[in-house]
């Protein structure tokens, strides 16, 4: 029997998201989420895709090892256990791969050591990713564990886009450069956009706007990333749910010297108390739009700042690419918030960008065009599928 199944694991600091896929037809067999790991109120929600049945278990799940064992039990209950000979590999989302990893990579001790060495530039993510890999190794030591890196898609950026204008020796000594994130989403969406246009990805230039609670933009030229908005960390770039995005770095010095704030306090401010939630107290775009409809000026200002930054990046990446074939909206806000899409391209008609109101109002799970017929630049909504991208990259590697 040929092994064609891939289990995708996304291990966070207190959660594990998972999907089991059969790569013969990219069919989802099961999916779920373990959350609040380490608390008394831990919860596992599991869905068997074939039947659509869902079940939950609650109660203490002390650590990631216990979480993955619980996942294995749920899969086994559906006849999809980790001991199945049909399981080809386990694919792991790893947030930061630095410059070392440009492709999905089979995990060995050297790979684990390098992921660990990158913890200082991804202190919230890489430790959890490592824990997930090591736990999965313990459960299935005979099975290939594959790391798929958020940063890998962006390693094609030229040095002119990736380097910051600071002292070169200092930058190199501390590995300071633009790495970019959400790479699996940008890779998937840029390719799917080309398919939607009926063209080969190598022929298409796309601006991808991944708009969720975390948000990033990328300029993709012929299937290769040439610029992206996130940098050394996921803090740079667009206005996000709780992150500030672009800001004068001297604000940090001002807060330290004048505001008396510590490094940790500033870190918390910029990553968890800024962006939309800092501007208006909400980071849910649906709630912000509801408040705007009721005449809330603070919510309107937050929305306007969000759109202003987004529009600036569209224009900047149009300039970087020189020719744009499509702008693709994706992720939670990008896929579902029609007012965001409409506002982001309003006034850019001179660049060939426009949204058809009726098309934009349609909701759906399939890639679709929302620009008017015959538009010079296509505007699209392309639902992202990071799990499928991780599974595909994992299976392609182990299938060799």
CSV table of C-alpha atoms in Angstrom, one decimal:
chain,number,residue,atom,x,y,z
A,1,UNK,CA,0.0,0.0,0.0
A,2,UNK,CA,1.4,3.4,-0.9
A,3,UNK,CA,1.4,5.9,1.9
A,4,UNK,CA,-0.4,9.1,0.8
A,5,UNK,CA,-1.6,10.7,4.0
A,6,UNK,CA,0.1,13.7,5.6
A,7,UNK,CA,-0.7,15.0,9.1
A,8,UNK,CA,-0.2,18.8,9.3
A,9,UNK,CA,0.6,20.2,12.8
A,10,UNK,CA,0.7,23.9,13.7
A,11,UNK,CA,1.9,24.0,17.3
A,12,UNK,CA,1.5,27.3,19.1
A,13,UNK,CA,2.5,28.2,22.6
A,14,UNK,CA,-0.7,26.9,24.1
A,15,UNK,CA,-2.5,25.3,21.2
A,16,UNK,CA,-2.2,22.7,18.4
A,17,UNK,CA,-4.1,22.9,15.1
A,18,UNK,CA,-4.1,19.8,13.0
A,19,UNK,CA,-5.4,18.4,9.7
A,20,UNK,CA,-5.0,15.0,8.2
A,21,UNK,CA,-5.1,15.0,4.4
A,22,UNK,CA,-4.9,12.3,1.7
A,23,UNK,CA,-2.7,13.7,-1.0
A,24,UNK,CA,-4.1,11.5,-3.8
A,25,UNK,CA,-6.8,14.1,-4.2
A,26,UNK,CA,-6.0,16.6,-1.5
A,27,UNK,CA,-8.9,15.3,0.5
A,28,UNK,CA,-9.3,16.4,4.1
A,29,UNK,CA,-9.9,13.4,6.4
A,30,UNK,CA,-10.0,15.0,9.8
A,31,UNK,CA,-9.1,18.3,11.5
A,32,UNK,CA,-9.2,19.8,14.9
A,33,UNK,CA,-7.8,22.2,17.5
A,34,UNK,CA,-6.4,21.7,21.0
A,35,UNK,CA,-6.4,25.0,22.9
A,36,UNK,CA,-5.5,26.3,26.4
A,37,UNK,CA,-2.8,23.6,26.8
A,38,UNK,CA,-1.4,23.7,30.3
A,39,UNK,CA,-4.7,25.0,31.8
A,40,UNK,CA,-7.5,23.2,33.7
A,41,UNK,CA,-9.9,24.4,31.0
A,42,UNK,CA,-8.1,22.7,28.1
A,43,UNK,CA,-10.3,21.8,25.1
A,44,UNK,CA,-10.0,19.6,22.1
A,45,UNK,CA,-12.4,19.9,19.2
A,46,UNK,CA,-12.1,17.2,16.5
A,47,UNK,CA,-14.0,16.9,13.2
A,48,UNK,CA,-14.2,13.8,11.0
A,49,UNK,CA,-14.4,15.3,7.6
A,50,UNK,CA,-16.0,12.3,5.9
A,51,UNK,CA,-19.1,12.3,8.2
A,52,UNK,CA,-19.0,15.9,9.3
A,53,UNK,CA,-19.3,14.7,12.9
A,54,UNK,CA,-17.6,16.8,15.5
A,55,UNK,CA,-16.8,16.0,19.1
A,56,UNK,CA,-15.2,17.8,22.0
A,57,UNK,CA,-13.3,16.8,25.1
A,58,UNK,CA,-12.6,19.2,28.0
A,59,UNK,CA,-10.3,19.0,31.0
A,60,UNK,CA,-6.7,19.4,31.8
A,61,UNK,CA,-4.2,18.8,29.0
A,62,UNK,CA,-0.9,19.6,30.7
A,63,UNK,CA,1.5,19.8,27.8
A,64,UNK,CA,2.1,19.3,24.1
A,65,UNK,CA,2.9,15.6,24.5
A,66,UNK,CA,-0.5,15.1,26.1
A,67,UNK,CA,-2.1,17.2,23.5
A,68,UNK,CA,-0.7,15.2,20.6
A,69,UNK,CA,-1.5,11.9,22.3
A,70,UNK,CA,-5.1,13.1,22.6
A,71,UNK,CA,-5.1,14.0,18.9
A,72,UNK,CA,-3.8,10.6,18.1
A,73,UNK,CA,-6.6,9.0,20.1
A,74,UNK,CA,-9.3,11.1,18.3
A,75,UNK,CA,-7.8,10.1,14.9
A,76,UNK,CA,-7.7,6.4,15.9
A,77,UNK,CA,-11.3,6.6,16.9
A,78,UNK,CA,-12.1,7.4,13.3
A,79,UNK,CA,-9.9,4.7,12.0
A,80,UNK,CA,-7.2,7.2,11.0
A,81,UNK,CA,-4.6,6.5,13.7
A,82,UNK,CA,-1.0,7.6,13.6
A,83,UNK,CA,0.1,4.0,13.4
A,84,UNK,CA,-1.6,3.7,9.9
A,85,UNK,CA,0.7,2.5,7.2
A,86,UNK,CA,-1.0,5.1,4.9
A,87,UNK,CA,0.6,7.9,6.9
A,88,UNK,CA,3.6,9.2,4.8
A,89,UNK,CA,4.8,12.0,6.9
A,90,UNK,CA,4.0,14.7,9.5
A,91,UNK,CA,4.4,18.3,8.2
A,92,UNK,CA,5.1,21.0,10.8
A,93,UNK,CA,4.6,24.7,10.4
A,94,UNK,CA,7.7,26.5,11.6
A,95,UNK,CA,7.5,30.3,11.7
A,96,UNK,CA,11.1,31.3,11.4
A,97,UNK,CA,13.7,29.6,9.3
A,98,UNK,CA,16.1,32.6,8.8
A,99,UNK,CA,18.3,32.4,5.7
A,100,UNK,CA,19.1,28.8,6.4
A,101,UNK,CA,15.9,27.2,5.1
A,102,UNK,CA,14.6,28.1,1.7
A,103,UNK,CA,12.7,24.8,1.1
A,104,UNK,CA,10.7,22.3,3.2
A,105,UNK,CA,13.2,20.2,5.1
A,106,UNK,CA,13.2,16.8,6.6
A,107,UNK,CA,14.0,17.3,10.3
A,108,UNK,CA,17.2,15.9,11.8
A,109,UNK,CA,19.3,17.0,14.8
A,110,UNK,CA,21.0,19.7,12.7
A,111,UNK,CA,17.7,21.2,11.6
A,112,UNK,CA,16.4,21.2,15.2
A,113,UNK,CA,19.5,22.9,16.4
A,114,UNK,CA,19.1,25.7,13.8
A,115,UNK,CA,15.5,26.2,14.6
A,116,UNK,CA,16.5,26.5,18.2
A,117,UNK,CA,19.3,29.0,17.3
A,118,UNK,CA,16.7,31.2,15.7
A,119,UNK,CA,14.6,31.5,18.9
A,120,UNK,CA,15.9,35.0,19.6
A,121,UNK,CA,14.2,36.3,16.4
A,122,UNK,CA,11.0,34.3,17.0
A,123,UNK,CA,10.7,33.9,20.7
A,124,UNK,CA,6.9,33.4,20.7
A,125,UNK,CA,6.8,30.9,17.8
A,126,UNK,CA,9.9,28.8,17.3
A,127,UNK,CA,9.9,27.2,20.8
A,128,UNK,CA,6.3,26.0,20.4
A,129,UNK,CA,7.1,24.7,16.9
A,130,UNK,CA,10.1,22.8,18.3
A,131,UNK,CA,8.0,21.3,21.0
A,132,UNK,CA,5.5,20.0,18.4
A,133,UNK,CA,8.2,18.5,16.3
A,134,UNK,CA,9.9,16.7,19.2
A,135,UNK,CA,6.6,15.4,20.5
A,136,UNK,CA,5.7,14.0,17.1
A,137,UNK,CA,9.1,12.4,16.8
A,138,UNK,CA,8.6,10.6,20.1
A,139,UNK,CA,5.2,9.3,18.9
A,140,UNK,CA,6.4,8.2,15.5
A,141,UNK,CA,10.2,8.1,15.5
A,142,UNK,CA,10.1,6.0,12.2
A,143,UNK,CA,8.2,8.6,10.3
A,144,UNK,CA,9.6,11.6,8.3
A,145,UNK,CA,9.0,14.9,10.1
A,146,UNK,CA,9.1,17.8,7.7
A,147,UNK,CA,9.5,21.5,8.6
A,148,UNK,CA,7.8,23.9,6.3
A,149,UNK,CA,8.9,27.5,7.1
A,150,UNK,CA,6.8,30.7,7.0
A,151,UNK,CA,9.9,32.6,5.9
A,152,UNK,CA,11.0,30.3,3.0
A,153,UNK,CA,8.8,31.8,0.3
A,154,UNK,CA,10.4,35.2,1.0
A,155,UNK,CA,14.0,34.1,0.7
A,156,UNK,CA,13.9,35.0,-3.1
A,157,UNK,CA,13.8,38.7,-2.2
A,158,UNK,CA,16.8,40.6,-3.6
A,159,UNK,CA,19.2,42.1,-1.1
A,160,UNK,CA,17.9,45.5,-2.0
A,161,UNK,CA,14.5,44.5,-0.5
A,162,UNK,CA,15.7,42.3,2.3
A,163,UNK,CA,18.4,44.5,3.9
A,164,UNK,CA,17.8,47.3,6.3
A,165,UNK,CA,19.9,50.5,5.9
A,166,UNK,CA,21.9,50.0,9.0
A,167,UNK,CA,25.6,49.1,9.6
A,168,UNK,CA,26.3,45.9,7.6
A,169,UNK,CA,28.6,44.3,10.2
A,170,UNK,CA,26.1,44.9,13.0
A,171,UNK,CA,23.2,43.6,10.8
A,172,UNK,CA,25.1,40.5,9.9
A,173,UNK,CA,26.3,39.8,13.4
A,174,UNK,CA,22.8,39.8,14.7
A,175,UNK,CA,21.0,38.4,11.6
A,176,UNK,CA,19.0,41.6,11.2
A,177,UNK,CA,17.1,41.7,7.9
A,178,UNK,CA,13.6,41.4,6.4
A,179,UNK,CA,12.5,37.8,6.6
A,180,UNK,CA,8.8,38.0,6.0
A,181,UNK,CA,6.1,35.7,7.3
A,182,UNK,CA,2.8,34.0,6.2
A,183,UNK,CA,4.9,32.6,3.4
A,184,UNK,CA,2.9,29.4,2.9
A,185,UNK,CA,-0.2,31.6,2.4
A,186,UNK,CA,1.5,34.0,0.0
A,187,UNK,CA,2.9,31.0,-2.0
A,188,UNK,CA,-0.5,29.3,-2.2
A,189,UNK,CA,-2.6,32.4,-3.0
A,190,UNK,CA,-0.2,33.7,-5.7
A,191,UNK,CA,-0.3,30.4,-7.4
A,192,UNK,CA,-4.0,30.0,-7.1
A,193,UNK,CA,-4.5,33.5,-8.5
A,194,UNK,CA,-2.6,32.6,-11.6
A,195,UNK,CA,-4.7,29.5,-12.0
A,196,UNK,CA,-7.9,31.6,-11.6
A,197,UNK,CA,-6.6,33.8,-14.5
A,198,UNK,CA,-5.8,30.7,-16.5
A,199,UNK,CA,-2.1,31.5,-16.7
A,200,UNK,CA,1.1,29.9,-15.6
A,201,UNK,CA,2.4,31.4,-12.3
A,202,UNK,CA,5.7,32.2,-14.0
A,203,UNK,CA,3.9,34.7,-16.2
A,204,UNK,CA,1.9,36.5,-13.6
A,205,UNK,CA,2.7,39.4,-11.2
A,206,UNK,CA,0.5,39.4,-8.1
A,207,UNK,CA,0.1,41.6,-5.1
A,208,UNK,CA,-1.1,39.3,-2.3
A,209,UNK,CA,-2.8,40.9,0.7
A,210,UNK,CA,-3.1,38.4,3.6
A,211,UNK,CA,-5.5,40.2,6.0
A,212,UNK,CA,-6.2,38.4,9.2
A,213,UNK,CA,-5.6,39.4,12.8
A,214,UNK,CA,-2.0,39.3,11.6
A,215,UNK,CA,-1.6,41.0,8.2
A,216,UNK,CA,1.0,41.1,5.5
A,217,UNK,CA,1.4,42.1,1.8
A,218,UNK,CA,3.8,40.6,-0.8
A,219,UNK,CA,4.9,41.5,-4.3
A,220,UNK,CA,5.2,38.3,-6.3
A,221,UNK,CA,6.9,38.4,-9.7
A,222,UNK,CA,6.5,35.3,-11.8
A,223,UNK,CA,5.9,33.1,-8.8
A,224,UNK,CA,8.8,34.5,-6.8
A,225,UNK,CA,8.5,36.9,-3.9
A,226,UNK,CA,10.4,40.1,-4.5
A,227,UNK,CA,9.2,42.1,-1.5
A,228,UNK,CA,7.0,41.7,1.6
A,229,UNK,CA,5.8,43.9,4.4
A,230,UNK,CA,6.8,42.0,7.5
A,231,UNK,CA,10.4,42.1,8.5
A,232,UNK,CA,12.7,40.8,11.1
A,233,UNK,CA,9.6,39.9,13.1
A,234,UNK,CA,5.8,39.9,12.2
A,235,UNK,CA,5.5,43.4,13.7
A,236,UNK,CA,6.5,45.5,10.7
A,237,UNK,CA,4.2,46.5,7.8
A,238,UNK,CA,0.4,46.8,7.7
A,239,UNK,CA,-1.9,47.8,10.6
A,240,UNK,CA,-3.0,44.6,12.2
A,241,UNK,CA,-5.4,43.4,14.9
A,242,UNK,CA,-3.1,44.1,17.8
A,243,UNK,CA,0.2,45.1,16.1
A,244,UNK,CA,1.2,48.6,15.1
A,245,UNK,CA,2.9,47.8,11.8
A,246,UNK,CA,5.2,50.5,10.4
A,247,UNK,CA,6.3,53.2,12.9
A,248,UNK,CA,9.2,55.5,13.4
A,249,UNK,CA,11.7,53.5,15.4
A,250,UNK,CA,12.5,56.5,17.5
A,251,UNK,CA,9.1,56.1,19.2
A,252,UNK,CA,10.6,53.3,21.1
A,253,UNK,CA,13.5,55.5,22.4
A,254,UNK,CA,10.9,58.2,23.3
A,255,UNK,CA,8.8,55.8,25.3
A,256,UNK,CA,11.9,54.6,27.2
A,257,UNK,CA,13.3,58.0,27.9
A,258,UNK,CA,10.2,60.1,28.4
A,259,UNK,CA,7.6,57.5,29.2
A,260,UNK,CA,9.8,55.4,31.5
A,261,UNK,CA,8.7,52.2,29.9
A,262,UNK,CA,10.7,49.0,29.9
A,263,UNK,CA,11.7,47.0,26.9
A,264,UNK,CA,9.1,44.3,27.8
A,265,UNK,CA,6.4,46.9,28.3
A,266,UNK,CA,7.0,48.4,24.9
A,267,UNK,CA,7.1,45.0,23.3
A,268,UNK,CA,3.7,44.3,24.8
A,269,UNK,CA,2.4,47.7,23.7
A,270,UNK,CA,3.4,47.3,20.1
A,271,UNK,CA,2.5,43.6,19.7
A,272,UNK,CA,-0.6,43.2,21.8
A,273,UNK,CA,-2.1,46.6,22.5
A,274,UNK,CA,-1.7,48.4,19.2
A,275,UNK,CA,-3.1,48.2,15.7
A,276,UNK,CA,-6.9,48.2,15.6
A,277,UNK,CA,-7.4,47.3,19.2
A,278,UNK,CA,-5.1,50.1,20.3
A,279,UNK,CA,-6.9,52.6,18.0
A,280,UNK,CA,-10.5,51.8,18.9
A,281,UNK,CA,-10.6,48.9,21.4
A,282,UNK,CA,-11.7,46.3,18.9
A,283,UNK,CA,-9.7,44.0,16.7
A,284,UNK,CA,-12.7,42.3,15.0
A,285,UNK,CA,-13.4,44.0,11.7
A,286,UNK,CA,-17.1,43.0,11.9
A,287,UNK,CA,-17.5,44.8,15.2
A,288,UNK,CA,-15.6,47.8,13.9
A,289,UNK,CA,-17.9,48.0,10.8
A,290,UNK,CA,-20.9,47.7,13.1
A,291,UNK,CA,-19.7,50.6,15.2
A,292,UNK,CA,-19.0,52.7,12.1
A,293,UNK,CA,-22.6,52.1,10.9
A,294,UNK,CA,-23.7,53.5,14.3
A,295,UNK,CA,-21.7,56.6,13.8
A,296,UNK,CA,-18.7,55.7,16.1
A,297,UNK,CA,-15.9,58.2,15.1
A,298,UNK,CA,-13.1,56.3,16.9
A,299,UNK,CA,-14.0,53.1,15.0
A,300,UNK,CA,-14.1,55.1,11.7
A,301,UNK,CA,-10.6,56.6,12.3
A,302,UNK,CA,-9.2,53.1,13.0
A,303,UNK,CA,-10.7,51.8,9.8
A,304,UNK,CA,-9.4,54.8,7.8
A,305,UNK,CA,-5.9,54.3,9.2
A,306,UNK,CA,-6.0,50.6,8.4
A,307,UNK,CA,-7.1,51.3,4.8
A,308,UNK,CA,-4.6,54.2,4.4
A,309,UNK,CA,-1.7,51.8,5.2
A,310,UNK,CA,-3.1,49.1,3.0
A,311,UNK,CA,-3.4,51.4,0.0
A,312,UNK,CA,0.1,52.7,0.5
A,313,UNK,CA,1.5,49.1,0.2
A,314,UNK,CA,-0.6,48.4,-2.9
A,315,UNK,CA,0.9,51.5,-4.5
A,316,UNK,CA,4.4,50.7,-3.4
A,317,UNK,CA,4.3,47.1,-4.6
A,318,UNK,CA,2.8,48.2,-7.9
A,319,UNK,CA,5.9,50.4,-8.3
A,320,UNK,CA,8.2,47.5,-7.3
A,321,UNK,CA,6.6,45.1,-9.8
A,322,UNK,CA,6.2,47.6,-12.6
A,323,UNK,CA,3.4,45.5,-14.1
A,324,UNK,CA,0.6,44.0,-12.0
A,325,UNK,CA,-1.8,41.4,-13.3
A,326,UNK,CA,-3.8,40.9,-10.1
A,327,UNK,CA,-4.4,42.0,-6.6
A,328,UNK,CA,-5.5,39.1,-4.4
A,329,UNK,CA,-7.3,39.4,-1.0
A,330,UNK,CA,-7.1,36.5,1.4
A,331,UNK,CA,-7.3,35.3,5.1
A,332,UNK,CA,-10.2,36.2,7.5
A,333,UNK,CA,-10.6,39.9,6.8
A,334,UNK,CA,-9.5,39.7,3.1
A,335,UNK,CA,-11.9,36.9,2.3
A,336,UNK,CA,-14.9,38.2,4.2
A,337,UNK,CA,-14.8,42.0,4.6
A,338,UNK,CA,-16.2,43.4,1.4
A,339,UNK,CA,-15.9,47.0,2.7
A,340,UNK,CA,-12.2,46.6,3.2
A,341,UNK,CA,-11.7,45.3,-0.3
A,342,UNK,CA,-13.7,48.2,-1.8
A,343,UNK,CA,-12.0,50.9,0.3
A,344,UNK,CA,-8.5,49.5,-0.4
A,345,UNK,CA,-8.7,50.0,-4.2
A,346,UNK,CA,-11.0,53.1,-4.2
A,347,UNK,CA,-9.2,55.9,-6.0
A,348,UNK,CA,-6.8,53.6,-7.7
A,349,UNK,CA,-8.6,53.5,-11.0
A,350,UNK,CA,-5.7,55.2,-12.7
A,351,UNK,CA,-3.7,52.0,-11.9
A,352,UNK,CA,-6.3,49.9,-13.5
A,353,UNK,CA,-7.8,48.8,-10.2
A,354,UNK,CA,-11.6,48.7,-9.5
A,355,UNK,CA,-14.1,46.6,-7.7
A,356,UNK,CA,-17.5,45.6,-9.0
A,357,UNK,CA,-20.0,46.2,-6.2
A,358,UNK,CA,-22.2,43.1,-7.0
A,359,UNK,CA,-19.3,40.8,-7.4
A,360,UNK,CA,-17.7,42.1,-4.2
A,361,UNK,CA,-20.8,41.5,-2.2
A,362,UNK,CA,-20.9,37.8,-3.1
A,363,UNK,CA,-19.6,35.4,-0.4
A,364,UNK,CA,-18.1,32.0,-1.2
A,365,UNK,CA,-15.4,29.5,-0.5
A,366,UNK,CA,-14.0,29.4,-4.1
A,367,UNK,CA,-11.5,31.8,-5.7
A,368,UNK,CA,-13.4,34.5,-7.6
A,369,UNK,CA,-12.9,37.8,-9.4
A,370,UNK,CA,-14.5,40.9,-8.0
A,371,UNK,CA,-13.2,43.4,-10.6
A,372,UNK,CA,-15.4,44.5,-13.5
A,373,UNK,CA,-15.3,42.5,-16.7
A,374,UNK,CA,-12.4,43.6,-18.8
A,375,UNK,CA,-10.5,45.3,-16.0
A,376,UNK,CA,-6.8,46.0,-16.8
A,377,UNK,CA,-5.8,44.5,-13.4
A,378,UNK,CA,-7.8,41.6,-11.9
A,379,UNK,CA,-8.9,42.0,-8.3
A,380,UNK,CA,-9.6,38.6,-6.7
A,381,UNK,CA,-10.7,37.0,-3.5
A,382,UNK,CA,-8.7,33.8,-3.1
A,383,UNK,CA,-9.3,31.8,0.1
A,384,UNK,CA,-6.0,30.7,1.6
A,385,UNK,CA,-5.2,27.1,2.5
A,386,UNK,CA,-2.0,27.0,4.4
A,387,UNK,CA,-2.6,23.5,5.7
A,388,UNK,CA,-3.0,22.2,2.1
A,389,UNK,CA,0.2,24.0,1.1
A,390,UNK,CA,2.1,22.5,4.0
A,391,UNK,CA,0.8,19.1,3.2
A,392,UNK,CA,1.6,19.4,-0.5
A,393,UNK,CA,5.2,20.6,0.2
A,394,UNK,CA,5.7,17.8,2.7
A,395,UNK,CA,4.4,15.1,0.5
A,396,UNK,CA,6.3,16.3,-2.6
A,397,UNK,CA,9.5,16.1,-0.5
A,398,UNK,CA,9.0,12.7,1.0
A,399,UNK,CA,7.6,11.3,-2.3
A,400,UNK,CA,11.0,11.9,-3.9
